[in-house]
XYZ file of C-alpha atoms in Angstrom:
119
model
C -7.766 -11.790 6.268
C -7.466 -15.402 5.032
C -4.593 -14.485 2.714
C -0.957 -14.915 3.663
C 1.645 -12.704 1.987
C 5.073 -14.233 1.352
C 8.054 -12.044 0.541
C 11.009 -14.399 -0.016
C 13.534 -11.562 -0.187
C 15.589 -13.054 -2.980
C 18.122 -10.277 -3.520
C 20.724 -11.561 -1.010
C 21.374 -15.283 -0.864
C 22.390 -15.185 2.817
C 19.223 -13.311 3.865
C 16.596 -15.754 2.641
C 15.485 -19.335 2.980
C 16.052 -21.660 0.048
C 13.446 -21.791 -2.732
C 12.489 -25.319 -1.754
C 11.638 -24.142 1.755
C 9.463 -21.287 0.506
C 7.740 -23.695 -1.877
C 6.951 -26.103 0.986
C 5.628 -23.290 3.191
C 3.398 -21.978 0.398
C 2.076 -25.475 -0.415
C 1.318 -26.188 3.272
C -0.567 -22.907 3.670
C -2.568 -23.522 0.487
C -3.411 -27.077 1.627
C -4.971 -25.478 4.726
C -7.226 -23.357 2.544
C -5.174 -20.169 2.749
C -4.645 -17.873 -0.191
C -0.925 -17.258 -0.701
C 0.252 -14.061 -2.370
C 3.883 -13.599 -3.400
C 5.272 -10.063 -3.310
C 8.617 -8.460 -4.067
C 10.697 -8.808 -7.179
C 11.831 -11.737 -9.245
C 15.372 -12.861 -8.537
C 18.074 -10.800 -10.138
C 20.289 -12.899 -12.442
C 23.430 -12.143 -10.421
C 22.017 -12.941 -6.953
C 23.074 -16.596 -7.058
C 19.605 -17.624 -5.836
C 17.077 -19.676 -7.763
C 13.765 -17.995 -8.518
C 10.922 -18.933 -6.173
C 8.183 -20.435 -8.359
C 4.610 -19.242 -7.877
C 3.443 -22.859 -7.161
C -0.251 -21.975 -7.572
C -0.003 -18.888 -5.381
C -1.107 -15.484 -6.600
C 1.973 -13.822 -8.052
C 2.177 -10.124 -7.203
C 5.921 -9.870 -7.798
C 6.962 -6.875 -9.918
C 3.317 -5.720 -9.972
C 2.761 -3.651 -6.817
C 3.861 -0.110 -6.122
C 4.373 1.068 -2.539
C 0.761 2.187 -2.047
C -0.668 -1.072 -3.424
C 1.720 -3.171 -1.317
C 0.695 -1.327 1.850
C -3.007 -1.757 1.006
C -2.459 -5.481 0.392
C -0.681 -5.936 3.725
C -3.437 -4.025 5.506
C -6.058 -6.478 4.186
C -4.234 -9.788 4.698
C -3.841 -11.977 7.777
C -0.089 -12.497 7.934
C 3.247 -11.714 6.306
C 6.160 -14.152 6.078
C 9.385 -12.350 5.164
C 13.021 -11.759 5.833
C 14.509 -8.411 6.908
C 13.019 -6.392 4.078
C 10.992 -3.396 2.997
C 7.690 -5.294 3.316
C 8.594 -6.041 6.950
C 8.689 -2.331 7.690
C 5.551 -1.607 5.649
C 3.745 -4.306 7.615
C 4.744 -2.528 10.822
C 2.333 0.251 9.811
C -0.592 -2.209 9.774
C -2.118 -4.719 12.180
C -1.020 -7.750 10.115
C 0.672 -10.653 11.903
C 4.376 -10.703 11.006
C 6.604 -13.772 10.924
C 10.107 -12.675 10.003
C 13.256 -14.708 9.403
C 16.500 -12.964 10.314
C 19.910 -14.178 9.236
C 22.390 -11.356 8.668
C 21.185 -9.010 11.418
C 19.841 -9.419 14.926
C 16.035 -8.924 15.049
C 16.300 -6.282 17.775
C 17.968 -3.958 15.270
C 15.458 -4.306 12.446
C 12.036 -5.168 13.891
C 9.498 -2.419 13.131
C 8.089 -0.318 15.947
C 4.335 -0.593 16.406
C 2.138 1.745 18.385
C 1.507 0.289 21.851
C 4.401 -2.156 21.634
C 5.548 -3.265 25.087
C 8.886 -5.022 24.480
C 11.147 -1.978 24.054
């Protein structure tokens, strides 16, 4: 539960934070003794977004199928992501979720969790 999963969501430039921001977040978490695990896919060449470098984090990009990604999320402490598939996978676990929304309002994309009181 010490590990933090980061999914930068690099496919749409307007739905992610800049690579420098993700790098700073990952470095700060690692300086606090957290294990950082990157998930998702490498940037597509036509996305217009720079690739997010692993920066000493464990690089799980392009390596996890759906079952493995869900198992990883179920065993980690938190997920940092944009509006993405991992956000909805994380909704099926008890992981803490910190999501960044840019193109859509969070009320329309936040995953439902059993026992949730805010709907």
